[in-house]
Amino acid sequence: MPGDTLKKLTGVLQQRRQADPESSYVAGLYHKGLDTILKKVGEEATETVIAAKGGDADQLVYETADLWFHTLVMLVHQDIDPERVLNELERRFGLSGLEEKAARK
């Protein structure tokens, strides 16, 4: 189940915050700090856009997975449970985009 995957992945990402930066890629990102993590999110977003423009569905899925993964790293680094993002999406479900945007003002 995708929800289970998100919970498992979040747990691993939280554990890696305490890990030796030499022991894992994610621990290394956390050790380097927010700017490095944000740079990685930006790179992955760009690669996702390029994949979408290229029209290769498999490549788009691959790059989107990288983007989502690094976004999760960012959220965990900021002490934000990714479940909050899902709750926000749930809150918006059924609202038109125009209604949701107007409610923010």
mmCIF file of C-alpha atoms in Angstrom, residues 60-96:
data_model
loop_
_atom_site.group_PDB
_atom_site.id
_atom_site.type_symbol
_atom_site.label_atom_id
_atom_site.label_comp_id
_atom_site.label_asym_id
_atom_site.label_seq_id
_atom_site.Cartn_x
_atom_site.Cartn_y
_atom_site.Cartn_z
ATOM 1 C CA LEU A 60 8.990 10.586 -15.719
ATOM 2 C CA VAL A 61 8.012 8.038 -13.064
ATOM 3 C CA TYR A 62 11.677 7.576 -12.101
ATOM 4 C CA GLU A 63 12.325 11.319 -11.801
ATOM 5 C CA THR A 64 9.067 11.922 -9.930
ATOM 6 C CA ALA A 65 10.084 9.246 -7.427
ATOM 7 C CA ASP A 66 13.403 11.072 -6.931
ATOM 8 C CA LEU A 67 11.564 14.363 -6.462
ATOM 9 C CA TRP A 68 9.118 12.928 -3.948
ATOM 10 C CA PHE A 69 11.947 11.196 -2.084
ATOM 11 C CA HIS A 70 14.020 14.348 -1.738
ATOM 12 C CA THR A 71 10.924 16.328 -0.776
ATOM 13 C CA LEU A 72 10.365 13.815 2.034
ATOM 14 C CA VAL A 73 13.987 14.283 3.118
ATOM 15 C CA MET A 74 13.322 18.037 3.242
ATOM 16 C CA LEU A 75 10.141 17.652 5.281
ATOM 17 C CA VAL A 76 11.763 15.320 7.808
ATOM 18 C CA HIS A 77 14.751 17.675 8.094
ATOM 19 C CA GLN A 78 12.289 20.454 8.941
ATOM 20 C CA ASP A 79 10.552 18.238 11.551
ATOM 21 C CA ILE A 80 7.383 18.127 9.470
ATOM 22 C CA ASP A 81 5.600 14.796 9.351
ATOM 23 C CA PRO A 82 4.735 14.074 5.693
ATOM 24 C CA GLU A 83 1.316 13.004 6.964
ATOM 25 C CA ARG A 84 0.580 16.729 7.342
ATOM 26 C CA VAL A 85 0.930 17.142 3.572
ATOM 27 C CA LEU A 86 -1.487 14.276 3.011
ATOM 28 C CA ASN A 87 -3.904 15.877 5.477
ATOM 29 C CA GLU A 88 -3.674 19.162 3.577
ATOM 30 C CA LEU A 89 -4.405 17.384 0.300
ATOM 31 C CA GLU A 90 -7.359 15.676 1.949
ATOM 32 C CA ARG A 91 -8.611 19.056 3.191
ATOM 33 C CA ARG A 92 -8.446 20.422 -0.345
ATOM 34 C CA PHE A 93 -10.161 17.417 -1.902
ATOM 35 C CA GLY A 94 -13.488 18.453 -3.343
ATOM 36 C CA LEU A 95 -12.645 22.168 -3.384
ATOM 37 C CA SER A 96 -12.115 23.882 -6.661
#
